[in-house]
Amino acid sequence: MSSALLLSLAGLAVLDSANTSTLTMVVVILFAARRPAATGWAYAVGAIVMFFAIAVGLYLGASAASDVVAEFGLWARRVIFTMMTVVLMWFGIRRLRSRERRGLPKLPTWVNPMTGTLLGALATIGDLPNAFPLFLAIDRLIDAAIPTDTSILLLIGYTAIYALPTLVLLVVGLTFRERVIAWLERVLRRFTTGTSKASWRIASLFFVGAIASATIVMLQH
């Protein structure tokens, strides 16, 4: 097992850890949940355990399908960059018109410690199309042809790095809750209230990114 593989997996895990949907949900729980500590930890456990289960399932499934392993990396990259193209185009189109923001986030009453774990698991499943670093990490593990038990240990480490920002956010948010809540309210009001004005410049950046992603798809062989 080479140091290049370890560095590659660590880098991909860091990219995966910047999961905006998971982090945003933790922020919303800290801000709006009736029992933020219990609900936040339950959500984090559900999200992290499901992420690890998905990672192991993808690895074992891809490893078992020996006839398609050689094409897995190519297929994954095509899917990833196709999704990126669509998402960036959608973001660009949204920035071509002004729209009213939805206001401060609210949580339904059923979001509580009893449902938090399931919610975290379901949110991770729903966010799977955005987990392109994980697909690339699985590709690296398969190409490395290392024993399955070693790969599982590496996926445990990958999941730990993935989980770190979420856990740090929870600890800091709960330890300094009053200060964090006051700061979050200022930030959330800035980005969730008022009008989001149309911007050709920002839309153009999204469109350029979409074109670059589409070009990468077309260049895959």
Coordinates of C-alpha atoms in Angstrom, one line a residue:
M1 CA 0.0 0.0 0.0
S2 CA 1.7 3.2 -1.2
S3 CA 1.8 6.6 0.5
A4 CA 0.3 8.0 -2.7
L5 CA -2.8 6.0 -2.2
L6 CA -3.1 7.1 1.4
L7 CA -2.7 10.8 0.4
S8 CA -5.2 10.4 -2.4
L9 CA -7.8 8.9 -0.1
A10 CA -7.2 11.5 2.6
G11 CA -7.6 14.3 0.1
L12 CA -10.8 12.8 -1.3
A13 CA -12.1 12.4 2.3
V14 CA -11.4 16.0 3.0
L15 CA -13.4 17.0 0.0
D16 CA -16.2 14.7 1.1
S17 CA -16.1 16.2 4.6
A18 CA -17.1 19.6 3.2
N19 CA -20.6 18.2 2.7
T20 CA -22.7 21.3 2.7
S21 CA -26.1 19.6 3.1
T22 CA -25.0 17.6 6.2
L23 CA -23.3 20.6 7.8
T24 CA -26.3 22.9 6.9
M25 CA -28.7 20.4 8.5
V26 CA -26.6 20.4 11.7
V27 CA -26.6 24.2 11.7
V28 CA -30.4 24.2 11.3
I29 CA -30.8 21.7 14.2
L30 CA -28.6 23.8 16.4
F31 CA -30.6 26.8 15.5
A32 CA -34.2 25.5 15.5
A33 CA -34.5 22.1 17.2
R34 CA -36.3 21.9 20.6
R35 CA -33.6 19.6 21.9
P36 CA -30.5 20.5 19.8
A37 CA -28.0 18.3 21.6
A38 CA -29.9 15.0 21.5
T39 CA -31.3 15.7 18.0
G40 CA -27.9 16.8 16.7
W41 CA -26.0 13.8 17.9
A42 CA -28.8 11.4 16.7
Y43 CA -28.6 13.0 13.3
A44 CA -24.8 12.8 13.1
V45 CA -24.8 9.1 14.1
G46 CA -27.4 8.3 11.4
A47 CA -25.5 10.2 8.8
I48 CA -22.1 8.9 9.6
V49 CA -23.1 5.2 10.0
M50 CA -25.1 5.3 6.7
F51 CA -22.1 6.9 4.9
F52 CA -19.8 4.1 6.1
A53 CA -22.4 1.5 5.1
I54 CA -22.8 3.0 1.6
A55 CA -19.0 3.2 1.2
V56 CA -18.5 -0.5 2.2
G57 CA -21.5 -1.5 0.0
L58 CA -20.1 0.3 -3.0
Y59 CA -16.7 -1.2 -2.5
L60 CA -17.9 -4.8 -2.0
G61 CA -20.4 -4.5 -4.9
A62 CA -17.8 -3.1 -7.3
S63 CA -15.2 -5.7 -6.2
A64 CA -17.6 -8.6 -6.7
A65 CA -18.6 -7.4 -10.2
S66 CA -15.2 -8.5 -11.7
D67 CA -16.5 -8.0 -15.3
V68 CA -17.2 -4.4 -14.8
V69 CA -14.4 -3.4 -12.4
A70 CA -12.2 -2.2 -15.2
E71 CA -15.0 0.2 -16.3
F72 CA -16.0 1.4 -12.9
G73 CA -13.7 4.4 -12.7
L74 CA -14.6 5.5 -16.2
W75 CA -18.4 5.1 -15.5
A76 CA -18.0 6.9 -12.1
R77 CA -16.2 9.9 -13.7
R78 CA -18.8 10.2 -16.5
V79 CA -21.7 10.1 -14.0
I80 CA -20.0 12.6 -11.6
F81 CA -19.1 15.2 -14.2
T82 CA -22.5 14.8 -15.9
M83 CA -24.2 15.5 -12.6
M84 CA -21.9 18.5 -12.1
T85 CA -22.8 19.8 -15.5
V86 CA -26.5 19.6 -14.8
V87 CA -26.2 21.1 -11.3
L88 CA -24.0 24.0 -12.4
M89 CA -26.3 24.8 -15.3
W90 CA -29.2 24.9 -12.9
F91 CA -27.4 27.2 -10.5
G92 CA -26.5 29.5 -13.4
I93 CA -30.1 29.7 -14.6
R94 CA -31.3 30.4 -11.1
R95 CA -28.9 33.4 -10.8
L96 CA -30.4 34.9 -14.0
R97 CA -33.5 36.1 -12.1
S98 CA -34.2 37.7 -8.8
R99 CA -36.1 35.7 -6.2
E100 CA -37.4 36.1 -2.7
R101 CA -35.5 34.1 -0.2
R102 CA -37.4 31.6 2.1
G103 CA -36.6 33.2 5.4
L104 CA -35.1 31.7 8.5
P105 CA -35.1 27.9 8.6
K106 CA -37.8 26.0 10.6
L107 CA -37.9 22.4 11.6
P108 CA -41.1 20.4 11.8
T109 CA -42.1 19.0 15.2
W110 CA -41.3 15.5 14.2
V111 CA -37.6 16.3 14.0
N112 CA -36.4 15.1 17.4
P113 CA -34.0 12.7 19.1
M114 CA -36.2 9.7 18.2
T115 CA -36.3 10.5 14.5
G116 CA -32.8 12.2 14.2
T117 CA -30.9 9.0 13.4
L118 CA -33.3 8.0 10.6
L119 CA -33.3 11.5 9.3
G120 CA -29.5 11.5 9.1
A121 CA -29.4 8.2 7.3
L122 CA -32.1 9.2 4.8
A123 CA -30.3 12.6 4.2
T124 CA -27.1 10.7 3.5
I125 CA -28.8 8.5 1.0
G126 CA -30.4 11.5 -0.7
D127 CA -27.1 13.2 -0.9
L128 CA -25.3 10.3 -2.5
P129 CA -25.3 11.9 -6.0
N130 CA -23.1 14.6 -4.6
A131 CA -20.6 12.2 -3.0
F132 CA -18.3 12.1 -6.1
P133 CA -15.1 11.9 -4.0
L134 CA -16.3 8.7 -2.5
F135 CA -16.8 7.2 -6.0
L136 CA -13.3 8.2 -6.9
A137 CA -12.0 6.7 -3.6
I138 CA -13.6 3.4 -4.3
D139 CA -12.1 3.5 -7.8
R140 CA -8.6 4.0 -6.2
L141 CA -9.1 1.1 -3.8
I142 CA -10.1 -1.3 -6.5
D143 CA -7.2 -0.2 -8.7
A144 CA -4.8 -0.8 -5.8
A145 CA -5.9 -4.4 -5.6
I146 CA -5.3 -4.6 -1.8
P147 CA -6.9 -7.1 0.5
T148 CA -10.6 -6.5 1.4
D149 CA -9.9 -6.2 5.2
T150 CA -7.3 -3.5 4.5
S151 CA -9.7 -1.7 2.3
I152 CA -12.4 -1.7 5.0
L153 CA -9.9 -0.3 7.5
L154 CA -9.1 2.5 5.0
L155 CA -12.8 3.2 4.6
I156 CA -13.1 3.5 8.3
G157 CA -10.4 6.1 8.2
Y158 CA -12.1 7.8 5.3
T159 CA -15.4 7.9 7.2
A160 CA -13.6 9.4 10.2
I161 CA -12.2 12.3 8.2
Y162 CA -15.6 12.7 6.5
A163 CA -17.3 12.9 9.9
L164 CA -14.8 15.3 11.6
P165 CA -16.3 18.7 10.5
T166 CA -19.8 17.6 11.5
L167 CA -18.6 16.4 14.9
V168 CA -16.5 19.6 15.5
L169 CA -19.5 21.8 14.5
L170 CA -21.7 19.9 16.9
V171 CA -19.3 20.2 19.8
V172 CA -18.5 23.8 19.2
G173 CA -22.1 24.7 18.6
L174 CA -23.3 23.0 21.8
T175 CA -20.5 24.2 24.0
F176 CA -20.9 27.8 23.0
R177 CA -24.5 27.6 22.0
E178 CA -25.7 31.1 22.9
R179 CA -22.8 32.8 21.1
V180 CA -23.1 30.4 18.1
I181 CA -26.8 30.9 17.9
A182 CA -26.5 34.7 17.9
W183 CA -23.8 34.4 15.1
L184 CA -25.9 31.9 13.1
E185 CA -28.9 34.1 13.3
R186 CA -27.0 37.0 11.8
V187 CA -25.5 34.9 9.1
L188 CA -28.8 33.1 8.3
R189 CA -30.7 36.4 8.2
R190 CA -28.2 37.7 5.7
F191 CA -28.5 34.7 3.3
T192 CA -32.2 33.6 3.9
T193 CA -34.1 36.8 4.0
G194 CA -34.7 39.6 1.5
T195 CA -34.2 39.3 -2.2
S196 CA -31.5 37.4 -4.0
K197 CA -30.8 39.7 -7.0
A198 CA -30.0 38.4 -10.4
S199 CA -26.3 38.4 -11.3
W200 CA -24.9 37.8 -14.8
R201 CA -21.4 37.5 -13.5
I202 CA -22.1 34.8 -11.0
A203 CA -24.4 33.0 -13.5
S204 CA -21.5 33.1 -16.1
L205 CA -19.2 31.5 -13.6
F206 CA -21.6 28.6 -13.1
F207 CA -22.1 28.3 -16.9
V208 CA -18.3 28.2 -17.4
G209 CA -18.0 25.5 -14.8
A210 CA -20.8 23.5 -16.5
I211 CA -19.1 23.8 -19.9
A212 CA -15.8 22.6 -18.3
S213 CA -17.6 19.6 -16.7
A214 CA -19.3 18.7 -20.0
T215 CA -16.0 18.9 -21.8
I216 CA -14.4 16.5 -19.3
V217 CA -17.3 14.1 -19.9
M218 CA -16.8 14.2 -23.7
L219 CA -13.1 13.6 -23.3
Q220 CA -13.5 10.4 -21.2
H221 CA -12.6 7.3 -23.1

